[in-house]
XYZ file of C-alpha atoms in Angstrom:
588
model
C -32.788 -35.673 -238.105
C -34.360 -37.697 -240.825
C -36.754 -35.977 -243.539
C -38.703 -36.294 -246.781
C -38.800 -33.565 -249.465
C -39.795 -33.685 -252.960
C -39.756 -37.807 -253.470
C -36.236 -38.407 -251.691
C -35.144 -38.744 -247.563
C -32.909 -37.026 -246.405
C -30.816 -36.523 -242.497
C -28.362 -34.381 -241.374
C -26.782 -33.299 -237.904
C -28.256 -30.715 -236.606
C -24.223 -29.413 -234.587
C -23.245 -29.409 -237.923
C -23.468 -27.442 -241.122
C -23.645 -28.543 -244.241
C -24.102 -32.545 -243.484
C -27.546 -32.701 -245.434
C -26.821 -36.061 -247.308
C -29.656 -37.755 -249.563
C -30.386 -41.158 -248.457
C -32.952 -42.285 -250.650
C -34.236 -40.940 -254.120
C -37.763 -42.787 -255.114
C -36.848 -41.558 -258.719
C -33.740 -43.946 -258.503
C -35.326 -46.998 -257.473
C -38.051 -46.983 -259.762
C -40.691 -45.849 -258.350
C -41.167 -42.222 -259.226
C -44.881 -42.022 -259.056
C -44.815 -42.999 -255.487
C -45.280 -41.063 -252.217
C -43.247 -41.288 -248.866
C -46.537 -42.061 -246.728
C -44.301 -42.358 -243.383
C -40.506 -42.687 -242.287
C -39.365 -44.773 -239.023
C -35.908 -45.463 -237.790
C -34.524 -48.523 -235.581
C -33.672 -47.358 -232.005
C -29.598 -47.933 -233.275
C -30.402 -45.598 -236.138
C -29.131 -48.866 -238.609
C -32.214 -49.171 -240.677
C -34.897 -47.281 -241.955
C -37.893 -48.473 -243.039
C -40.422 -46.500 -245.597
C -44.052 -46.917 -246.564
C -44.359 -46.189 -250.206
C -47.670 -45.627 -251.643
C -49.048 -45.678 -255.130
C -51.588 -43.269 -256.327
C -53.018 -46.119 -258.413
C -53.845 -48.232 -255.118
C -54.641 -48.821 -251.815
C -51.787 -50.636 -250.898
C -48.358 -49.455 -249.721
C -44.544 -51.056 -250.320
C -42.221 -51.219 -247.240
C -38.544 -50.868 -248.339
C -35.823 -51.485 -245.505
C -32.366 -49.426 -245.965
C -29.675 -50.028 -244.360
C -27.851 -46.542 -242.983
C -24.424 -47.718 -242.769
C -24.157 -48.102 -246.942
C -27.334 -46.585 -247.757
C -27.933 -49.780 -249.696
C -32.212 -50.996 -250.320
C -31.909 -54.623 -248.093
C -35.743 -55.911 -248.114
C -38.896 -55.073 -250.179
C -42.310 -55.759 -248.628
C -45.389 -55.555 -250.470
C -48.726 -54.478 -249.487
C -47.862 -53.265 -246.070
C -50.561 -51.026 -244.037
C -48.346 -50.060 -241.202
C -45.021 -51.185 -239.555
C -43.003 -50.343 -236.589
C -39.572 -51.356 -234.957
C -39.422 -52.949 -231.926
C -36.355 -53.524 -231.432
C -32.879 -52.563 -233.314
C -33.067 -55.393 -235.664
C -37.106 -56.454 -235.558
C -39.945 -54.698 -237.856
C -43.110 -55.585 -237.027
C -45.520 -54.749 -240.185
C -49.191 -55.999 -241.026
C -50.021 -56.795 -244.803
C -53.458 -55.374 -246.459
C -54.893 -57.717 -249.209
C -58.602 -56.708 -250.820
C -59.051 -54.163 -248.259
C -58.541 -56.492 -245.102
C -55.719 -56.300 -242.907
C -55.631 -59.517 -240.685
C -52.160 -60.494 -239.651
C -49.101 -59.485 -238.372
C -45.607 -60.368 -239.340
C -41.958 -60.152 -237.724
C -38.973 -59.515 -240.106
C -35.687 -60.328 -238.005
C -32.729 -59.010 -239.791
C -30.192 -60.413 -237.325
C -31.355 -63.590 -238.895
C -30.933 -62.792 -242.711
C -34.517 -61.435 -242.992
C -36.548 -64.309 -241.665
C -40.447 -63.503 -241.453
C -42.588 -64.824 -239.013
C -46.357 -64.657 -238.797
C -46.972 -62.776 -235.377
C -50.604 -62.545 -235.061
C -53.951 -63.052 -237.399
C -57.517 -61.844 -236.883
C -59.885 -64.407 -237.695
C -62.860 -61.859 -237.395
C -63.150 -60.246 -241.247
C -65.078 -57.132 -239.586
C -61.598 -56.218 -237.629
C -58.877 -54.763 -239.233
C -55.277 -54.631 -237.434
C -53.177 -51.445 -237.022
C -49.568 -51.228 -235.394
C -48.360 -48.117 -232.866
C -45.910 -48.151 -230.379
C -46.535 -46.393 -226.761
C -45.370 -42.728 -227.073
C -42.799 -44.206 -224.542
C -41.066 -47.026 -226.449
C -42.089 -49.299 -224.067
C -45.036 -51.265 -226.324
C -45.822 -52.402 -229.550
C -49.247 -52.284 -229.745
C -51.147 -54.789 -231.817
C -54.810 -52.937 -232.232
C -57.414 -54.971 -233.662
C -60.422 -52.652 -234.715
C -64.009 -53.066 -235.759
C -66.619 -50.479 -236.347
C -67.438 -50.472 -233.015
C -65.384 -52.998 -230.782
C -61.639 -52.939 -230.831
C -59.016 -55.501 -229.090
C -55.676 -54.194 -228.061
C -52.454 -56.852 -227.911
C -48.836 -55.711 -226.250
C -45.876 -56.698 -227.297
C -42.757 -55.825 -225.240
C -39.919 -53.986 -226.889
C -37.413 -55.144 -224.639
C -38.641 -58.656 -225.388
C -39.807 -58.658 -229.074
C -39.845 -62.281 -229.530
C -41.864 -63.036 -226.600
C -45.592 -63.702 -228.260
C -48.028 -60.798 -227.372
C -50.173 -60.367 -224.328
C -53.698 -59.013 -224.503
C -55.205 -56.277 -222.480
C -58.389 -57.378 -222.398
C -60.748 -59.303 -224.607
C -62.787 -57.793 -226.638
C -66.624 -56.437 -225.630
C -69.066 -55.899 -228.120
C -69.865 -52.467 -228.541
C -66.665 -51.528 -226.474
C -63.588 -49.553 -228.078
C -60.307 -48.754 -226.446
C -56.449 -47.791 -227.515
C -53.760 -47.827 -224.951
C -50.443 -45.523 -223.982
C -48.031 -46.269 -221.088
C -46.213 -44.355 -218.871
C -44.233 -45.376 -215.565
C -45.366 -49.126 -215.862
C -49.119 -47.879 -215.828
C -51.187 -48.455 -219.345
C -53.908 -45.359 -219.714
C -56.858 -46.313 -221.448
C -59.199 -44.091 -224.001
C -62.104 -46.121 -223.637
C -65.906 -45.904 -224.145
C -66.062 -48.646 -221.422
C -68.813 -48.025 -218.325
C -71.588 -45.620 -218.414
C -72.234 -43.073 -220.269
C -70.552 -44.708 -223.576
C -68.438 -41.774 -224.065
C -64.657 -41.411 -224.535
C -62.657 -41.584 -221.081
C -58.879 -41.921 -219.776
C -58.663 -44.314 -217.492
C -55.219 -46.015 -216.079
C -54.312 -49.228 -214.363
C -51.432 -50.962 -213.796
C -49.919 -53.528 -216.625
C -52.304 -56.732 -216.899
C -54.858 -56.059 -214.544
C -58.628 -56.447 -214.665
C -60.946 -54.009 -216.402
C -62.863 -53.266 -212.751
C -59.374 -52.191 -211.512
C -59.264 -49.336 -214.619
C -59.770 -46.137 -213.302
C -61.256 -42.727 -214.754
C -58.540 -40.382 -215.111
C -60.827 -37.671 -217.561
C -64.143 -38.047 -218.458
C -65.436 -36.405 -222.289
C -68.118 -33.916 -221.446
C -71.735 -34.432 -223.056
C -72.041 -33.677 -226.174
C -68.523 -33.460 -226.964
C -66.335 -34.672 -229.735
C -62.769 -35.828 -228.522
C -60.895 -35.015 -231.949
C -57.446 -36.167 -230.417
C -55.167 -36.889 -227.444
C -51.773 -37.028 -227.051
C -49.630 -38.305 -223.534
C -46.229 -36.817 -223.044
C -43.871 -37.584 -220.200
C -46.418 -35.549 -217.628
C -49.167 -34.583 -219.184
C -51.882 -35.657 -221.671
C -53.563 -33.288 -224.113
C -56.855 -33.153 -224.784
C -57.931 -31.984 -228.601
C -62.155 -31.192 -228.271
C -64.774 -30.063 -230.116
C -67.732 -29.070 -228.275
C -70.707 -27.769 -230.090
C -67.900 -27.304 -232.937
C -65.784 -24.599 -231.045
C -62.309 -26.152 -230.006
C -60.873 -26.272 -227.178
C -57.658 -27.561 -225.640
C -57.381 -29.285 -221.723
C -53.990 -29.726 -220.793
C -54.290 -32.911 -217.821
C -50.892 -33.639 -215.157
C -50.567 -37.056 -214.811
C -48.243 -36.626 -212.063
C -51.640 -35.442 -210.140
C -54.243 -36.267 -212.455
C -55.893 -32.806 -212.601
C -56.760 -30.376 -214.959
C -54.053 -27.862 -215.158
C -55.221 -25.875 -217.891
C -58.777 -25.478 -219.665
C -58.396 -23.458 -223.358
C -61.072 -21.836 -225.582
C -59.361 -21.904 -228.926
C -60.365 -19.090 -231.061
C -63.682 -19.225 -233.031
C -62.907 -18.622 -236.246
C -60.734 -22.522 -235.777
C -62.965 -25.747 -237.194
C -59.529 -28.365 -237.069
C -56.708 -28.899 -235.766
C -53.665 -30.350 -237.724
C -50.671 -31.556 -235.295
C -47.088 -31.431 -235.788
C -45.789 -34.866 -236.820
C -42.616 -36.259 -234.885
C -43.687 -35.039 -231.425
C -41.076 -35.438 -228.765
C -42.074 -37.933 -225.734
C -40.074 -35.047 -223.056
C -41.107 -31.752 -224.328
C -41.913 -28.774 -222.921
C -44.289 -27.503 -225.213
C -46.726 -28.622 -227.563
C -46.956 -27.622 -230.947
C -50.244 -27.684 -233.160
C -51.656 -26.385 -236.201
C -55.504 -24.277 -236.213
C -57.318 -23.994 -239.615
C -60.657 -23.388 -241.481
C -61.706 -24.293 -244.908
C -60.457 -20.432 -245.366
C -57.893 -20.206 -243.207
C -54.046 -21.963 -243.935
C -53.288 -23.274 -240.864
C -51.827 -21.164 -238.216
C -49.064 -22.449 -235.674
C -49.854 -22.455 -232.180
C -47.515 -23.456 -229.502
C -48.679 -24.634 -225.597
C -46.022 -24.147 -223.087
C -46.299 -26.750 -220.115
C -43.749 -24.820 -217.585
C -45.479 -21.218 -218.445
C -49.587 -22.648 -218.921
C -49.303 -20.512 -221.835
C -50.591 -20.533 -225.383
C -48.753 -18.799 -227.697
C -49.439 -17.841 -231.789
C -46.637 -17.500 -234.479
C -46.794 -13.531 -235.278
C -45.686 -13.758 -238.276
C -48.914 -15.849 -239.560
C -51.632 -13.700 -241.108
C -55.501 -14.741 -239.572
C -58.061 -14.640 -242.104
C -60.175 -10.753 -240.866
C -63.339 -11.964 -239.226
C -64.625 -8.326 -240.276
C -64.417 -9.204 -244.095
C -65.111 -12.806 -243.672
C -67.558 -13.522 -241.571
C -68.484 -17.462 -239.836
C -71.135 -17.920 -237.728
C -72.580 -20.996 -236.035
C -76.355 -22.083 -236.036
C -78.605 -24.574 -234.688
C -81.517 -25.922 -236.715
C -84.521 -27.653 -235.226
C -84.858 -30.942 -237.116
C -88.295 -33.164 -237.378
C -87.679 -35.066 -233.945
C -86.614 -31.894 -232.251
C -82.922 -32.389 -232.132
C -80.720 -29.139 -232.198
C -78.249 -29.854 -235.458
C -75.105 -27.953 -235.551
C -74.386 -25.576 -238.794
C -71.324 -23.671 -239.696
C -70.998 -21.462 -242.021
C -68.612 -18.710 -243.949
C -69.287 -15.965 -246.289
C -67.801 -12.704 -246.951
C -69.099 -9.471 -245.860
C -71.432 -7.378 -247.245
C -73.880 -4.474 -247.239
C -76.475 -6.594 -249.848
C -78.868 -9.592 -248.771
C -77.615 -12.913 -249.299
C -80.535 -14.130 -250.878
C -78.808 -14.066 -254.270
C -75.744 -15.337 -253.217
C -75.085 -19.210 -254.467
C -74.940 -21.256 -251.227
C -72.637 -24.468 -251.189
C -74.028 -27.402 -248.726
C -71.218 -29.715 -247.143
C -72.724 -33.444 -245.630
C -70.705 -36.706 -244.446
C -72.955 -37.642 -241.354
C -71.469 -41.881 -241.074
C -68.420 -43.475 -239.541
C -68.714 -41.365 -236.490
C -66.657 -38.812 -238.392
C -66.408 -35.002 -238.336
C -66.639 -33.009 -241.585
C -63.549 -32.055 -243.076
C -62.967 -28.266 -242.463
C -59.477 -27.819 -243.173
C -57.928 -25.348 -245.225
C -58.825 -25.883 -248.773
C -57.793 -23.179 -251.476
C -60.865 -23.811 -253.466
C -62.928 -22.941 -250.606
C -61.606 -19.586 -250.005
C -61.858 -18.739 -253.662
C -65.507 -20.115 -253.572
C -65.413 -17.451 -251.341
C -64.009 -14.624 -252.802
C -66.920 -14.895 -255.599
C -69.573 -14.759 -253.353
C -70.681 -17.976 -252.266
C -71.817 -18.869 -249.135
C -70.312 -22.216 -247.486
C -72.316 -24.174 -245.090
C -71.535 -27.341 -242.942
C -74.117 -29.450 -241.825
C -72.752 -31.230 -238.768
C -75.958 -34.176 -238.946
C -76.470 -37.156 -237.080
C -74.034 -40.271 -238.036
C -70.891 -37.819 -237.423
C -69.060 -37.424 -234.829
C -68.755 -33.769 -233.888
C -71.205 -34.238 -230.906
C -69.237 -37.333 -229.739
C -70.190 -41.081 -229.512
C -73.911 -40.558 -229.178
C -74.224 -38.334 -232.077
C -72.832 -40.931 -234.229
C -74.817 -44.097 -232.720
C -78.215 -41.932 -233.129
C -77.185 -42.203 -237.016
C -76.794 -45.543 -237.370
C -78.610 -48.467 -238.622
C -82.181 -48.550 -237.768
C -81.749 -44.613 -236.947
C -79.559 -43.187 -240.609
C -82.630 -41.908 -241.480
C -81.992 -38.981 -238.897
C -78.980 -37.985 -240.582
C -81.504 -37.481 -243.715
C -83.702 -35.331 -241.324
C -81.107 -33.582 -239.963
C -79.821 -32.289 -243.645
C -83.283 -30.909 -244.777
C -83.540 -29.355 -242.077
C -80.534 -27.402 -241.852
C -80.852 -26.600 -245.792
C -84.926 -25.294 -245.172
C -83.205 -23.543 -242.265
C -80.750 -21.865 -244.398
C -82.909 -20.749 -247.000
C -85.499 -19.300 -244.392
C -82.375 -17.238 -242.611
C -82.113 -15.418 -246.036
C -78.646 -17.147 -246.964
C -79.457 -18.213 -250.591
C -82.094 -19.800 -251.767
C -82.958 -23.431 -253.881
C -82.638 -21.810 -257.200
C -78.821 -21.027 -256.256
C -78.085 -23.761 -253.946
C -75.398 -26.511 -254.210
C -74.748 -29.889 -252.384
C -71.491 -31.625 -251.931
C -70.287 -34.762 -250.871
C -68.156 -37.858 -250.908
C -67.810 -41.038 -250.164
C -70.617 -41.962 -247.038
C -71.553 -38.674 -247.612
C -73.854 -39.698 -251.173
C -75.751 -41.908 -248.963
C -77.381 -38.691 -247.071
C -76.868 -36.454 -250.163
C -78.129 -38.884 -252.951
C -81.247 -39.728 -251.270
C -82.638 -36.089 -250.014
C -81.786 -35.562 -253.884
C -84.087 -38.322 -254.485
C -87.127 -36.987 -251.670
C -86.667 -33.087 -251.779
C -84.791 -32.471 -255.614
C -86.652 -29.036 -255.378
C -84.042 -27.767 -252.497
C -81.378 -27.406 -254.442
C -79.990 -26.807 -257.990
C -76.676 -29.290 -258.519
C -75.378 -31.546 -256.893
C -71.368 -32.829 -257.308
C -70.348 -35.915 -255.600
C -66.974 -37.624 -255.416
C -66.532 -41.567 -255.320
C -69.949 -41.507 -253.531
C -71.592 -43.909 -251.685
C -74.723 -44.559 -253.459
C -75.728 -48.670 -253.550
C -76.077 -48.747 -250.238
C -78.727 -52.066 -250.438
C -76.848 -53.929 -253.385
C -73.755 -53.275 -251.407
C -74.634 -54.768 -247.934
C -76.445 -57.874 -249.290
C -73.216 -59.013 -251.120
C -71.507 -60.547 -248.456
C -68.606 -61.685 -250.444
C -67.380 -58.021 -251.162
C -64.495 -57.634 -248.912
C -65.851 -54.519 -246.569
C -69.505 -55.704 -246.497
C -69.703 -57.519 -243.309
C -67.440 -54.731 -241.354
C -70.151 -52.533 -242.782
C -73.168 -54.281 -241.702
C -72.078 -51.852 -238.403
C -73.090 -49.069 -239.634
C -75.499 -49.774 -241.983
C -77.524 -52.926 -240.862
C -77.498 -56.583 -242.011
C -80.564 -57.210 -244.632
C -79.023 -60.569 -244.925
C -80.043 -61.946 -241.782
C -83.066 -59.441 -240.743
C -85.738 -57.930 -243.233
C -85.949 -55.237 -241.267
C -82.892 -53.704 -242.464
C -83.738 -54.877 -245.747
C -86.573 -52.886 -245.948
C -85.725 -49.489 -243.976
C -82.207 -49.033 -246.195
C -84.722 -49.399 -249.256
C -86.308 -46.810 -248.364
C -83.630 -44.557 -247.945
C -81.095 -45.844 -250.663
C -80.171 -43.221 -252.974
C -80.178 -45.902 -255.946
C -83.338 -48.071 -254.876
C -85.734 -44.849 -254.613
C -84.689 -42.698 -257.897
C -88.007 -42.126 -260.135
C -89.032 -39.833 -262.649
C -88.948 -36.124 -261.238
C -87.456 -32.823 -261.870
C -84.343 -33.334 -260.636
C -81.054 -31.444 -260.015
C -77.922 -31.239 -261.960
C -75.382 -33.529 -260.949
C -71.771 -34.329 -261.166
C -70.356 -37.553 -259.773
C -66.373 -38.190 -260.301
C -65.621 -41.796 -260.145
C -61.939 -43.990 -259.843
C -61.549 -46.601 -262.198
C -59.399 -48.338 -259.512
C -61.652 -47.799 -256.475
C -61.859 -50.633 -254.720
C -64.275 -49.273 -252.121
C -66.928 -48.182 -254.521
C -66.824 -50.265 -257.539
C -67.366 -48.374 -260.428
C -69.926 -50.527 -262.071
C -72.592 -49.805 -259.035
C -72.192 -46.035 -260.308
C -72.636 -46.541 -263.626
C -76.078 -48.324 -262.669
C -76.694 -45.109 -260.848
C -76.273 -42.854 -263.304
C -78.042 -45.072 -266.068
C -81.066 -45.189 -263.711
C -81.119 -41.351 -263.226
C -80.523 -40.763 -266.450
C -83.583 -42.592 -268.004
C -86.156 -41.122 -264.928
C -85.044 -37.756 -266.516
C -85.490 -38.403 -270.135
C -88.872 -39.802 -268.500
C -89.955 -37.234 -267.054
C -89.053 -34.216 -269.516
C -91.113 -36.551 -272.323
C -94.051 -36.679 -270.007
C -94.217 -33.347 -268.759
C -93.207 -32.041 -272.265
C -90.989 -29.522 -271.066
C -87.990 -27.892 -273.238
C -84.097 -29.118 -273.889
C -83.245 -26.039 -271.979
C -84.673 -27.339 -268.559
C -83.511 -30.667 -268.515
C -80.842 -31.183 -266.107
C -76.661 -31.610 -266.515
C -76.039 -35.441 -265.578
C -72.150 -36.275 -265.855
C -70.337 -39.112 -264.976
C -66.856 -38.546 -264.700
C -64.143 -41.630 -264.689
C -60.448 -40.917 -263.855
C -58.717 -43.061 -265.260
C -56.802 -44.102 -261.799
C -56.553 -43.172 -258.477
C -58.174 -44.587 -255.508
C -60.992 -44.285 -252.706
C -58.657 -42.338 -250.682
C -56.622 -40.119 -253.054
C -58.941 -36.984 -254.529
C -58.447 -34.356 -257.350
C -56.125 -31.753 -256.882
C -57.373 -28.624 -256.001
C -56.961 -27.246 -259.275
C -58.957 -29.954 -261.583
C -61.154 -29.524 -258.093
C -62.142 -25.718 -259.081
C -62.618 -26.630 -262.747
C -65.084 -29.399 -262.587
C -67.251 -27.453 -259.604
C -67.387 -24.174 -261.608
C -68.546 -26.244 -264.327
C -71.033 -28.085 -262.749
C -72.593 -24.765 -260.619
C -72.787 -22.765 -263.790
C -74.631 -25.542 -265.415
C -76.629 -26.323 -262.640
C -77.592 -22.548 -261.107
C -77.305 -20.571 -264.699
């Protein structure tokens, strides 16, 4: 068994005691303020390859060691992923300015000779490497927003070049497994364009695929995972989990599970064995740690570890709403508080958005959630259009020429909020990141009365700037989700109009925090300070017109770490320090 702990890997043999041995301290080659992102081994168990990752960048280092002398053989810079194929073949891809367009073969039979593989010549696709839960396939996955292109190369054959599995459709995504020379498909191909398994044998045609499980309406598919006999289905539907447990051996349902309601995420156990008879997973909240669950296939039983405490649903209470938003769309709310005999009308309110990508809210555990908590605020999660947590549609009818309804969506849920009795705008929060500025910037910008601060972290905020500078390296993959105003004025105009930098004027407007990376490559640091310049002066604007007192103008802070990147956040500490701030300035 090979493991990381505390910056160094580690194996032992698990017949005998005591043979812990240290294989690899980061601290002794240098690179101490790294992190052990992943950890594979060659099917001989000679080398082991590591992904190293700085906190400073994007960009990973693979280092090859060799397990007979435990001595560092090969350094490889700026690797996204990498896999073995083969005892003495890593294939690994190489990220440069955000892109990630070829693939490489390191042979160290052959005293480390590299050999380009593969190269996308699309800049909107970015290229991933997995092997088949099986061992049988490498695959090669080739990924836009929206259309993906999967390539197989043959473990038993490395060298061979790869084979595709079918070219790529616009608008059509898919990622393969295989199991007993059939590949199984997850596929929005056919109608409706919704996540489905289908299988067919190895190089066939796409109108010989067929549907093993179909995603019900309006449900998210979070996560699957094929084993030797059965697949497992991870849902979300109408953001209460559930678990379907499919044979493949008869390619039925075996097992249909409710998870328990107080559960917004799963978290799965890394290193899951291909023949196993159960599966292990993790439930959590934003207030619950995560709490092990175990499936047993021969039993159909779910289990929970007894020894894990669940947060009381008596003391702290979640319930799920629906709000009505302007085109009469149902949008999905969640939201936790503790118990008590007393209104919540004074209670300060906290408003989660994200609403892009296709991508759920994050709702796992966070300790400065529960302690949010503990003080009395309410937490609420606005599940809007441009997410994914009602599945594929529910991120398409957020998109584009329709990311205004994600805008909709959020002041409605907030109005809805406030007329329920939980808080009110004089003690009401927003937070977001990333994507998540585009919805949360501009309703600051059209409804600033609904709420009282505002924190943001490396938001999304130039959304026009951004997508008609084709030359920055994620533009044109963007153009996706956002729309080209390059090639159609249509675009141009409707992301004006909802562009959280384009449509800030002089108004009473909220406090606001916004943390920033000085090495974030995704959202370049000088578009925020134009933001906050901009906001800045419509403030100092509007207090001199409207002659108001010091005391009423608003907290605007700009706050630059001094590294970091898109993808690595405060820890939760510095995370509770900065919020308090901000809310006391904003709601005092």
């Amino acid at each position: 068994m090979y493991f990381e702990e505390d910056g160094s890997i580690y194996r032992f043999q698990q017949t005998k005691e005591g043979s812990r041995e240290v294989l690899l301290s980061l601290e002794d080659i240098g690179f101490h303020d790294y992190q052990i992102q992943r950890i594979r081994i060659s099917t001989d168990q000679k080398f082991l390859a590591t992904g190293l990752k700085s906190p400073s960048s994007e960009e990973s280092t693979c280092i090859v060691l060799n397990l007979k002398n435990l001595q560092v053989m090969h350094f490889i810079r700026n690797v996204f992923s990498f896999e073995w194929a083969a005892d003495n073949v890593l294939f690994h891809t190489i990220q440069e300015n955000l892109q990630c367009l070829q693939v490489y073969l390191t042979d160290f039979n052959n005293e480390n000779s590299t050999k380009l593989v593969y190269t996308e010549e699309d800049p909107r696709f970015f290229v991933d490497l997995y092997c088949t839960r099986d061992k049988r396939f490498l695959t090669l996955n080739s990924n836009s927003k929206t259309t993906s292109e999967v390539w197989l190369v043959d473990m038993q054959q490395p060298f061979k070049s790869p084979f595709l599995v079918h070219q790529r459709v616009p608008g059509m995504i898919y990622h393969v497994e295989h199991r007993n020379d059939f590949l199984y498909i997850l596929t929005t191909y056919g109608e409706p364009a919704e996540y489905k398994l289908m299988k067919t044998p190895i190089s066939s045609k796409i109108g010989q695929w067929e549907v093993v499980y179909k995603v019900k309406d309006n449900t998210k598919l979070v996560d699957l995972e094929i084993l030797k006999d059965y697949c497992i289905m991870l849902l979300k539907q109408h953001t209460l989990l559930y678990l379907e447990v499919v044979s493949l051996c008869n390619e039925t349902i075996s097992q249909s599970i409710k998870l328990p309601d107080w559960a917004c995420a799963f978290e799965l156990q890394h290193h899951l064995e291909y023949d196993t008879g159960s599966f292990i997973f993790y439930l959590t909240s934003p207030i619950q740690p995560p709490v092990l669950f175990a499936y047993s296939f021969l039993e159909h039983r779910l289990s929970i570890d007894a020894k894990q405490q669940i947060t009381d649903t008596q003391v702290y209470k979640i319930k799920r709403l629906e709000a009505k938003s302007k085109d009469g769309t149902m949008v999905p709310i969640t939201i936790f508080f503790k118990a008590c005999k007393e209104e919540l009308t004074m209670n300060p309110l906290l408003i989660h958005v994200y609403g892009a990508y296709g991508m759920d809210l994050n709702m796992t555990f966070k300790a400065e959630k529960r302690m949010l908590i503990e003080d009395g605020w309410i937490l609420a999660y606005c599940h809007v259009r441009g997410g994914g947590e009602l599945g594929c549609k529910w991120h398409r009818d957020g998109i584009l020429d329709k990311k205004r309804n994600g805008l909709e969506d959020l002041q409605t849920c907030v109005v809805h909020l406030h007329e329920l009795g939980y808080s009110q705008p004089c003690y009401t929060s927003i937070e977001a990141s990333s994507a998540g500025g585009v919805l949360a910037g501009a309703l600051c910008n059209s409804k600033p009365y609904l709420f009282k601060a505002m924190v943001l972290e490396a938001p999304f905020l130039d959304v026009l700037n951004t997508m008609t500078k084709s030359s920055l390296p994620l533009t044109t993959e963007e153009w996706e989700e956002w729309g080209n105003p390059l090639s159609d004025s249509k675009y141009y105009k409707y992301i004006q109009s909802y562009c959280p930098y384009e449509n800030i004027k002089s108004q009473n407007y909220p406090s606001v925090l916004i943390t920033a990376y000085k090495n974030d490559q995704r959202i370049p640091l000088d578009g925020l300070l134009r933001f906050m310049t901009k906001l800045r002066k419509a403030v100092a604007d509007y207090y001199q017109s409207s002659h108001l007192p010091e005391s009423r103008i608003p907290n605007l802070y700009l706050d630059i770490q001094p590294g970091g990147s898109h993808c690595d956040s405060l820890s939760w500490e510095e995370s509770v320090k900065k919020k308090n701030i901000t809310f006391q300035l904003g709601l005092d």
